[in-house]
Short mmCIF file of C-alpha atoms in Angstrom, two decimals:
data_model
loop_
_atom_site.label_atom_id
_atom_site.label_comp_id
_atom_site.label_asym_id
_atom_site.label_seq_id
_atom_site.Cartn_x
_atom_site.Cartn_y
_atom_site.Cartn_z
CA UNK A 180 4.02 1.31 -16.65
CA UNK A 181 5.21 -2.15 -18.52
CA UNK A 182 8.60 0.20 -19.46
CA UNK A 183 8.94 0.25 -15.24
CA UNK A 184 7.91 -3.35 -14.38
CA UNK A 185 9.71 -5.14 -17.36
CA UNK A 186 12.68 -2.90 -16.45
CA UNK A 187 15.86 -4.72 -17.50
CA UNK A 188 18.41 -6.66 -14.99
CA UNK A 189 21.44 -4.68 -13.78
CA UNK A 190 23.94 -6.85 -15.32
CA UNK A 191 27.15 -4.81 -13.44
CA UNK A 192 26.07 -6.16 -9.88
CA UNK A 193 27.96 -8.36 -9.46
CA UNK A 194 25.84 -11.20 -7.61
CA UNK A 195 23.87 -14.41 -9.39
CA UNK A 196 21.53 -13.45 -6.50
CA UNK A 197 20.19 -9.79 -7.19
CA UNK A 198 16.74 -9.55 -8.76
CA UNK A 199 16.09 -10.26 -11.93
CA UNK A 200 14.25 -8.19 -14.34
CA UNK A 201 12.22 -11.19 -15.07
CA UNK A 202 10.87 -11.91 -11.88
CA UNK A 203 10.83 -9.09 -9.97
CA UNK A 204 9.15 -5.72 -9.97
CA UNK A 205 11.53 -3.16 -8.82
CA UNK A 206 10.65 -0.61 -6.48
CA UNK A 207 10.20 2.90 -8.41
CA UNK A 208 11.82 5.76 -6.53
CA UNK A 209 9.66 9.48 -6.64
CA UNK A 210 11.26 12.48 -7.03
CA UNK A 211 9.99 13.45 -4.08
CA UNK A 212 11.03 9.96 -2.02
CA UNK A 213 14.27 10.94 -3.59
CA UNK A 214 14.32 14.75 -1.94
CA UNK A 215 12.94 13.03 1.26
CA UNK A 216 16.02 10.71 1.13
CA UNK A 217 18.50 13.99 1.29
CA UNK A 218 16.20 15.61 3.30
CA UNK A 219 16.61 13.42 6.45
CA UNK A 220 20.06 12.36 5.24
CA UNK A 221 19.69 8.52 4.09
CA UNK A 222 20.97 10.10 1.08
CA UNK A 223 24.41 12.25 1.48
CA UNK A 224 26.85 13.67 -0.66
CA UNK A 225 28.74 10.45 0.07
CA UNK A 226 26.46 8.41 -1.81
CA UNK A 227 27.06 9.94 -5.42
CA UNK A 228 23.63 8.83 -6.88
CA UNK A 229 21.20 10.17 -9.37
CA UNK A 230 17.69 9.42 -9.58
CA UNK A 231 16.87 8.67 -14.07
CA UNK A 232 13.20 7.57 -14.33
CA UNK A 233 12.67 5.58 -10.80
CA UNK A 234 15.98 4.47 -10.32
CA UNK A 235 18.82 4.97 -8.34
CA UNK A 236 21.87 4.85 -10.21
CA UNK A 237 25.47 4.96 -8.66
CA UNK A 238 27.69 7.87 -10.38
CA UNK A 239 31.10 6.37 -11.42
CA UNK A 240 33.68 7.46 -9.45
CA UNK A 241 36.28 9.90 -11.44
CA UNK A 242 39.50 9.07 -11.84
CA UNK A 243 41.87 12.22 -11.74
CA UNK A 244 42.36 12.03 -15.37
CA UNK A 245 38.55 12.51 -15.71
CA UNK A 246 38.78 15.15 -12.82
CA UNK A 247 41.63 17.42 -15.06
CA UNK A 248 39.62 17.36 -18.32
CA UNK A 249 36.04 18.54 -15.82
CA UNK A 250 38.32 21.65 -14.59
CA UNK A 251 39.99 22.58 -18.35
CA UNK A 252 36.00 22.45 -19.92
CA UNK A 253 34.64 24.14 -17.00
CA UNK A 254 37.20 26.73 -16.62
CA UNK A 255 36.64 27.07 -20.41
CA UNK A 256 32.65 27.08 -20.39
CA UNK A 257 32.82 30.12 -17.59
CA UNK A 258 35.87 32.28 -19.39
CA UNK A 259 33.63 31.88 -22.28
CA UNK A 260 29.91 32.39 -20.93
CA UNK A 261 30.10 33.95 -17.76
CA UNK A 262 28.27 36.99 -18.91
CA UNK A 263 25.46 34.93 -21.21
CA UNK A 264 24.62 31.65 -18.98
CA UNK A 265 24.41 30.47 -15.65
CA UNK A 266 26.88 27.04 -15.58
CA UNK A 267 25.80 24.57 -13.27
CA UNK A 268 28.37 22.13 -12.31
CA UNK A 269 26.88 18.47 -11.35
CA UNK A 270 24.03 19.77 -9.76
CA UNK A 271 20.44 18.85 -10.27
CA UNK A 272 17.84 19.10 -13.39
CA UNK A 273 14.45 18.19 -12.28
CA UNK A 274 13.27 16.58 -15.09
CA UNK A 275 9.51 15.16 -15.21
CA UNK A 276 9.46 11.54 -14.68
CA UNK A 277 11.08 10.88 -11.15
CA UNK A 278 14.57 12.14 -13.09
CA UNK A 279 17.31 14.06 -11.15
CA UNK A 280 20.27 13.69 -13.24
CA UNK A 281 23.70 15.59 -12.12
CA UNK A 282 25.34 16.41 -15.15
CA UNK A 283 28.62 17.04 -15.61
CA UNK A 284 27.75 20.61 -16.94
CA UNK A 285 24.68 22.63 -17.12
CA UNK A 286 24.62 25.94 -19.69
CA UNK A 287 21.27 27.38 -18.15
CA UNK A 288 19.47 30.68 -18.82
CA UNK A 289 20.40 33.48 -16.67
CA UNK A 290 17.36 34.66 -15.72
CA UNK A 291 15.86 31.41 -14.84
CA UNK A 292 13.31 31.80 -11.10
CA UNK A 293 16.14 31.34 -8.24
CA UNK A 294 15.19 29.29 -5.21
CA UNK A 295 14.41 26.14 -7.48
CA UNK A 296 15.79 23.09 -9.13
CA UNK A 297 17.07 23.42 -13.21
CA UNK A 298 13.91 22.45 -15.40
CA UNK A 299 14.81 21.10 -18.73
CA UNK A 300 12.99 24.33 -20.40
CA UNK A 301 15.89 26.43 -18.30
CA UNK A 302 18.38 24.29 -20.34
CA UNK A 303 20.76 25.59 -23.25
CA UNK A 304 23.15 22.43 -23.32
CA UNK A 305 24.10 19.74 -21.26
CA UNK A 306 27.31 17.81 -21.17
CA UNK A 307 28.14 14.57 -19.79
CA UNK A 308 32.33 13.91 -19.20
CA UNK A 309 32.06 9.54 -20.13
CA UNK A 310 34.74 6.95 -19.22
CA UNK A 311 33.04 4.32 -17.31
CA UNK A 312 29.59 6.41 -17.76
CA UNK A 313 29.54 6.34 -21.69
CA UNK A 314 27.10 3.61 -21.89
CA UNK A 315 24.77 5.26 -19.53
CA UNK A 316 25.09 8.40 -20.67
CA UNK A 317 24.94 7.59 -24.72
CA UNK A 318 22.61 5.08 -24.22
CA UNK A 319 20.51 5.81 -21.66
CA UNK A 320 20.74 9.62 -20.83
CA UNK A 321 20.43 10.32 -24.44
CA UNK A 322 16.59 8.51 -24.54
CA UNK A 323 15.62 10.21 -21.11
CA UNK A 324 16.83 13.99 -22.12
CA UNK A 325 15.45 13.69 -25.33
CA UNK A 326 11.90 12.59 -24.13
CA UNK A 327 11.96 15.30 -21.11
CA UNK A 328 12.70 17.90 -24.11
CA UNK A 329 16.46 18.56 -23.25
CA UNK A 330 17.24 20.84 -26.26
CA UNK A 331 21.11 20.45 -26.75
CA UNK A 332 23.21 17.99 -24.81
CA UNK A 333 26.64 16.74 -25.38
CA UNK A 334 29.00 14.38 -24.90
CA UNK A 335 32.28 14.69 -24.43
CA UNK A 336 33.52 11.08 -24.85
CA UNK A 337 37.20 10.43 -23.09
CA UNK A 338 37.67 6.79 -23.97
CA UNK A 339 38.34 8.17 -27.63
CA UNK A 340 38.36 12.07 -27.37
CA UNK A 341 36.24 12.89 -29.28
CA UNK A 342 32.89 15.17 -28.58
CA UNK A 343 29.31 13.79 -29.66
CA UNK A 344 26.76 15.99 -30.62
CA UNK A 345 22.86 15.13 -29.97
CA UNK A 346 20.22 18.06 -31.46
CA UNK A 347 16.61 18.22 -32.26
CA UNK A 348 14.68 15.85 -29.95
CA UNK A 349 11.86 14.16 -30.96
CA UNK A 350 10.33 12.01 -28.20
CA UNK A 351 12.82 9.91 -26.97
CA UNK A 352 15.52 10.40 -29.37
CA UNK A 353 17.46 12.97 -31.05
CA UNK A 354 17.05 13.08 -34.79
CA UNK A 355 20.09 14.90 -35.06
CA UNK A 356 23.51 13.59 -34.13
CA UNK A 357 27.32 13.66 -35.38
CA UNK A 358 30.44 13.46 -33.19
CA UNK A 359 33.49 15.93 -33.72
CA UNK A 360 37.31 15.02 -33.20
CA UNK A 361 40.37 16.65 -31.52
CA UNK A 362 40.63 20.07 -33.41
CA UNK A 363 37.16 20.62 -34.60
CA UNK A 364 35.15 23.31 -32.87
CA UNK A 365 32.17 23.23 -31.63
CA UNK A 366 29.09 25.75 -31.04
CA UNK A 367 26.17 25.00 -29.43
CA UNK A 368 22.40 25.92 -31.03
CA UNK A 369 22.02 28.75 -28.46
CA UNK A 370 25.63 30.22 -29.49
CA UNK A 371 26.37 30.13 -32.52
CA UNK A 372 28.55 32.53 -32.46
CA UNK A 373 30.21 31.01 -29.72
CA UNK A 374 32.97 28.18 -31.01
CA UNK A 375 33.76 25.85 -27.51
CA UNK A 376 37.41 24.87 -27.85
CA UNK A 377 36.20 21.48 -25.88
CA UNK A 378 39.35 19.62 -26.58
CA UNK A 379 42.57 21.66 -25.04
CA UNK A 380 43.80 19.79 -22.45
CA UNK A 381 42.49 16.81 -23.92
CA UNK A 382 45.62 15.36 -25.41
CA UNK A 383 48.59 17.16 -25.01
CA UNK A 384 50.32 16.08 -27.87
CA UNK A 385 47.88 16.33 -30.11
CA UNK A 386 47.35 19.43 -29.44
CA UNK A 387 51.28 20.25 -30.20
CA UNK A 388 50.91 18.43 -33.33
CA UNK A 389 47.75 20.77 -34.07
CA UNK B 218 5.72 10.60 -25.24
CA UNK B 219 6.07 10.16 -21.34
CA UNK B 220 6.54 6.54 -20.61
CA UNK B 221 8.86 5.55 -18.32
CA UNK B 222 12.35 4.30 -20.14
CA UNK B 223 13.94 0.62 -19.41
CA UNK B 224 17.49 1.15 -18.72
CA UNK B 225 19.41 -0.27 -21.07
CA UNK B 226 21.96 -3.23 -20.16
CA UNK B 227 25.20 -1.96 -18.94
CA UNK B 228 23.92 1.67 -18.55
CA UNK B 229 25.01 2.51 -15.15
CA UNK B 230 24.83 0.30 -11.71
CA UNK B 231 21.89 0.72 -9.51
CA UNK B 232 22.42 1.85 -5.68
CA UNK B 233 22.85 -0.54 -3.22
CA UNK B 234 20.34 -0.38 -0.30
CA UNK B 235 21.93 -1.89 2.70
CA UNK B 236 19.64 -3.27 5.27
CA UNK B 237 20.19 -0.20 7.91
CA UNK B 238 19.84 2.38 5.17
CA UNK B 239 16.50 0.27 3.76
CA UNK B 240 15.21 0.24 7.94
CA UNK B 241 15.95 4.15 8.63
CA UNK B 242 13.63 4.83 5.12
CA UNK B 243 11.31 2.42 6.91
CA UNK B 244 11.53 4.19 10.06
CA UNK B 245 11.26 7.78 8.91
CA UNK B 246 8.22 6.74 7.05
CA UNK B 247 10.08 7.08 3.30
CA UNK B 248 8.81 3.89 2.31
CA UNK B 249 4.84 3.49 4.00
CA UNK B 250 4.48 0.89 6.61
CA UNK B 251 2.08 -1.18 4.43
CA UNK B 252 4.05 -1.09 1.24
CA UNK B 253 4.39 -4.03 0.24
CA UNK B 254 8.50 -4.18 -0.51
CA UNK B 255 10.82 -6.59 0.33
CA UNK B 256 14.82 -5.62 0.10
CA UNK B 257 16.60 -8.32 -1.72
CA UNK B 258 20.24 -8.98 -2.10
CA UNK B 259 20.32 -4.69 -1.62
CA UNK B 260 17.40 -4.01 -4.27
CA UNK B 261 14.00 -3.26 -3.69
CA UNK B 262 11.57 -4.76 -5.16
CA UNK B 263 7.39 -4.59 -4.93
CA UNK B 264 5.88 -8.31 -3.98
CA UNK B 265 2.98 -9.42 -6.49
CA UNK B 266 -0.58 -9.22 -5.90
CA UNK B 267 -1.75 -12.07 -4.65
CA UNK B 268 -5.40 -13.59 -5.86
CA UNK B 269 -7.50 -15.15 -2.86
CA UNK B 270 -6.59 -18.57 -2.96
CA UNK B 271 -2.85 -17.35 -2.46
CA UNK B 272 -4.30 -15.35 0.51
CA UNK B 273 -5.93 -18.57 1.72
CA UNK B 274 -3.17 -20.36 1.52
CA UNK B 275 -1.31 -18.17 3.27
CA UNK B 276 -3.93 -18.00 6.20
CA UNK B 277 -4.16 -22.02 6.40
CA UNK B 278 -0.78 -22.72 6.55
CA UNK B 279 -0.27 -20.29 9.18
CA UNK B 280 -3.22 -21.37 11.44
CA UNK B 281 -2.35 -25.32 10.63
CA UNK B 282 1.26 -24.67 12.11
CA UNK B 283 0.36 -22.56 14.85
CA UNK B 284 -1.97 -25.47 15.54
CA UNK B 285 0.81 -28.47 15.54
CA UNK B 286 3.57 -26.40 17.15
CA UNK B 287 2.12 -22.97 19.48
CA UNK B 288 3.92 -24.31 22.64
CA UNK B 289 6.85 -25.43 20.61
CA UNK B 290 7.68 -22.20 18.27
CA UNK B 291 6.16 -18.91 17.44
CA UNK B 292 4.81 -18.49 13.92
CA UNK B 293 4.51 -16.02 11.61
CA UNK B 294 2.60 -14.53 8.55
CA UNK B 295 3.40 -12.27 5.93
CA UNK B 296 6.11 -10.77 8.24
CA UNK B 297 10.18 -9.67 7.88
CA UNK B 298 13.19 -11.24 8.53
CA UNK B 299 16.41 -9.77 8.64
CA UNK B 300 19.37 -11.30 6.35
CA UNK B 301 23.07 -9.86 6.53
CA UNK B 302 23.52 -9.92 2.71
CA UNK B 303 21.54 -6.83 2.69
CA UNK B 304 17.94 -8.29 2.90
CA UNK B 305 14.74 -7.93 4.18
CA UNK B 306 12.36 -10.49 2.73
CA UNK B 307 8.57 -11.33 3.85
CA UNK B 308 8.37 -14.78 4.04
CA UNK B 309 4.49 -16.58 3.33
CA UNK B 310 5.25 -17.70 6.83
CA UNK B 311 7.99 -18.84 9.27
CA UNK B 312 8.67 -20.19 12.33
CA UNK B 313 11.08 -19.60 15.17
CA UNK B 314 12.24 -20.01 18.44
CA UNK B 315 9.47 -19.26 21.07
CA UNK B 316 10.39 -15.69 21.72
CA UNK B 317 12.77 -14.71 18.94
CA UNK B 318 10.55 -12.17 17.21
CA UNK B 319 9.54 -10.35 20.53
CA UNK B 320 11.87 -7.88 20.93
CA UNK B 321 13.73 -7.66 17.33
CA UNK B 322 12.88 -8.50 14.08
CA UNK B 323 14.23 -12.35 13.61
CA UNK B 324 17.27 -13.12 11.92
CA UNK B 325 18.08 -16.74 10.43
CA UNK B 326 19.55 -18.18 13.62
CA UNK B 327 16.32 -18.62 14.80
CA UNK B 328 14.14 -19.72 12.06
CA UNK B 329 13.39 -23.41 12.28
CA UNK B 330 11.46 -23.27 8.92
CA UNK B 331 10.42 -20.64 6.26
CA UNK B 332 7.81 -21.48 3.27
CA UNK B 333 7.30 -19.39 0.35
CA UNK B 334 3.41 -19.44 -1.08
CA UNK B 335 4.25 -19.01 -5.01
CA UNK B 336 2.22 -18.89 -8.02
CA UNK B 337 3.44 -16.30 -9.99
CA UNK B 338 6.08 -15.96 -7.77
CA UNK B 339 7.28 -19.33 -8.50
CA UNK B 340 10.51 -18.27 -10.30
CA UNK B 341 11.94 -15.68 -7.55
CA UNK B 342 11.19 -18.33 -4.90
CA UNK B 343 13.01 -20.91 -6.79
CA UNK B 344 16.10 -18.97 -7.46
CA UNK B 345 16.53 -15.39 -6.28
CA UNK B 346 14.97 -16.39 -3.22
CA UNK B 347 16.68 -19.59 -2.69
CA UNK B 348 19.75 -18.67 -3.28
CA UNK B 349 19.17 -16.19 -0.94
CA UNK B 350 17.56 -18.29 1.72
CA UNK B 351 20.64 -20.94 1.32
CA UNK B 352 23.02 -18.38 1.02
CA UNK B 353 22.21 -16.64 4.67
CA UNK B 354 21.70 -20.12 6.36
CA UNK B 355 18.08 -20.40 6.66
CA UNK B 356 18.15 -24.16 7.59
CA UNK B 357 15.56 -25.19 5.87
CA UNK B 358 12.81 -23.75 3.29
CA UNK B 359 9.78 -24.85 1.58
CA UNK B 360 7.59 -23.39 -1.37
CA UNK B 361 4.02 -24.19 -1.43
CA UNK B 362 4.08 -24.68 -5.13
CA UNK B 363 0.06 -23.43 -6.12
CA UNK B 364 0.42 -24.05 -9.81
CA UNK B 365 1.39 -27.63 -9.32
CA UNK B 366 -0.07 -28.41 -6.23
CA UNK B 367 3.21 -29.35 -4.85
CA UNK B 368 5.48 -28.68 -1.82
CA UNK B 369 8.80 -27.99 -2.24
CA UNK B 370 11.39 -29.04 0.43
CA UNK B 371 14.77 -27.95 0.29
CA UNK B 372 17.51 -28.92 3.17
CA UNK B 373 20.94 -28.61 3.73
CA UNK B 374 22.24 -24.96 2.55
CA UNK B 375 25.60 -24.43 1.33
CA UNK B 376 26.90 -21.58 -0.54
CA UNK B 377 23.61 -20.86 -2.23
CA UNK B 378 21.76 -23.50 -2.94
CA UNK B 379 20.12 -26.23 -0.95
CA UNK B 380 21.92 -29.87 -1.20
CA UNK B 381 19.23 -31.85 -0.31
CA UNK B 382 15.65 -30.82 -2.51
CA UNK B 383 12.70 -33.06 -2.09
CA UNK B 384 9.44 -32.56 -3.94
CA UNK B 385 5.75 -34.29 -2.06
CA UNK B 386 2.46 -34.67 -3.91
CA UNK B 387 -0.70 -33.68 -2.81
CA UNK B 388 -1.50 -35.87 0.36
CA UNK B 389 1.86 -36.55 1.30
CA UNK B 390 2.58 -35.60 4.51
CA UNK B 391 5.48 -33.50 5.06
CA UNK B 392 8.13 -32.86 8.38
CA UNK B 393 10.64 -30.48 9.22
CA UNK B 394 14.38 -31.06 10.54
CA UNK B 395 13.39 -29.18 13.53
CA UNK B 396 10.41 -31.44 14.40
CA UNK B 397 10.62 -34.93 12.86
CA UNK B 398 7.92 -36.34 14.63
CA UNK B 399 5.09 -33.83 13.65
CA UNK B 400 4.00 -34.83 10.15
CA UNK B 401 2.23 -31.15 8.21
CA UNK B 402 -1.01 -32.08 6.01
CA UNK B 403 0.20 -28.69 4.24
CA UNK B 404 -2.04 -29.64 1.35
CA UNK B 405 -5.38 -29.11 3.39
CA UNK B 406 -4.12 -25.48 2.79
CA UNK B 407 -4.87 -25.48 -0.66
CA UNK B 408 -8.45 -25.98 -0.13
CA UNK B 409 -10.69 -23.17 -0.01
CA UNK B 410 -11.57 -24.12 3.59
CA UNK B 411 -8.22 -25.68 4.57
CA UNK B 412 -9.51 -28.55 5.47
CA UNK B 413 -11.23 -27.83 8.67
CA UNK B 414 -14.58 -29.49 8.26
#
């Protein structure tokens, strides 16, 4: 539990005042607390939070840039896999350790039980759409889907459009990684015969130039 | 591997817990009535163990000041106080206007004095919670220092820190603002019997 009680200051909020890492031992959040806390509605669809390994973390909010690209990929993902996978759009994986992540996309096996939350064996591929998330997602997210045995999960990175590819997980990392750039296909490890045209819409004028 | 991860610096902002949302988890039993959690500047955060002379302490302090001033303010142990920057601290002990704790949980307008018991908490108390304490007007604040045998007095809050800090030794008496003429012995309460013979 030293990973928990030596967890590292929030250096974002704002205040001199808020706990520090150092001194304080932060309150770890169950994934049950956390269903209680939407159960009884301390928790609402207002609050834009995910639970990642104890903690409640604040989801950035999108601007409508971010919101555009979300609607092209996931207009995209369905056209293309409607008939082989189940997308799930920012809703819930129940991972292991107290972890609820939304993320931004979800290519899940059809046939997965109904009436339950997404478990990480469900998963084909995840993606994440990062602005102001990238660090979270790359350098968090990565560690925490890799441990909890996330197979495939992707990032499609807006700050420099391009599309990062993590594979192969091997306790907390992935051992296999490379990031493709406006024009270069992509197919995920479930699909290969699949290629994800994840950048239309991306830039428009590359995508005349292309 | 299953351990817990430490999230990385910069990786994403944690919620804020504001004070009603942190007293409805209370409340609806979310958080167990004898957890022992404080909410600080929005976060929550577990208090330390404390060993038994920090429990002592504690207990002498408390029954020396309920001793000197009973008719003159209520005291209290181990209990909350309400701060409007999102906080809900439990001081070692406090004490406030006769009455101000019956009917709601007090708020800083009534506190004559709060004291912090640290040892390993020495740190927080010094800084988070000081800033904290100064920066939500509570008038005055002391830590019972147990590492140095020392008792802390800080006066005089503005913005978040205290203006006027004064440090006694062992066997100095000590007095507060609110009652100059009623010297503490708060060092019999670092003996295992506080004192009483």
């Amino acid at each position: 539990m030293t990973a928990l009680l030596e967890r590292l200051e929030e250096q974002k909020i704002d205040s001199a005042l808020t706990p520090k890492k150092s001194d304080s031992y932060f309150f770890h959040v169950t994934a049950q607390m956390f269903d209680q806390m939407i159960e009884t509605g301390v928790i609402d669809h207002e609050s834009r939070v995910e639970l990642l390994d104890g903690n409640l973390v604040e989801i950035e909010e999108m601007k409508p840039e971010h919101i555009d690209k979300m609607d092209v990929l996931n207009q995209r993902l369905v056209l293309q896999f409607h008939s082989k996978a189940r997308i799930s759009c920012q809703n819930s994986i129940d991972l292991p350790l107290d972890g609820r992540p939304l993320p931004d996309f979800a290519l899940v096996h059809k046939d997965r039980p109904r009436g339950r939350y997404t478990l990480p064996e469900d998963v084909y591929l995840l993606i994440e759409v990062a602005d102001t998330s990238l660090q979270k997602d790359r350098d968090w997210k990565t560690m925490i889907y890799a441990r909890d045995g996330i197979k495939e999960y992707w990032i499609l990175n807006l700050k420099n459009n391009s599309l990062e590819v993590y594979r192969d997980p091997e306790e907390a990392r992935y051992t296999t990684s490379f990031t493709l750039k406006v024009g270069q296909l992509a197919t995920c490890l479930a699909f290969p015969n699949d290629p994800i045209d994840w950048f239309s819409g991306l830039e428009d004028t590359i995508v005349l130039t292309g | 591997m299953t351990a817990l991860l430490e999230q990385p610096q910069h990786a994403g902002r944690l919620m804020r817990f504001s004070l009603s949302l942190f007293e409805q988890m209370l409340e609806l039993g979310l958080i167990a009535d004898d957890a022992r959690v404080e909410l600080l500047d929005g976060q929550i955060v577990e208090l330390p163990e404390m060993n038994q002379p920090h429990v002592n302490a504690i207990k002498h302090l408390y029954d020396g000041l309920q001793r000197i001033f009973s008719t003159r303010a209520d005291v209290y142990a181990q209990s909350p106080i309400r701060l409007p920057s999102d906080g809900r601290p439990l001081p070692a002990v406090f004490m406030v206007h006769l009455g101000a704790g019956l009917l709601e949980t007090p708020n800083p307008e009534s506190v004559y004095l709060l004291i912090e018991v640290a040892a390993s908490s020495l740190n927080e108390d010094r800084k988070t919670k000081l800033a904290l304490y100064a920066r939500d007007n509570i008038k005055e604040y002391w830590i019972l220092n147990l590492v140095d045998k020392q008792l802390e007095i800080y006066r005089d809050p503005k913005d978040e820190t205290y203006i006027t800090p004064l440090v006694l030794e062992y066997g100095q008496l000590a007095t507060s603002l609110a009652f100059p003429n009623n010297p503490i012995d708060w060092f019999s309460s670092l003996e295992p019997s506080g004192g009483s013979q």
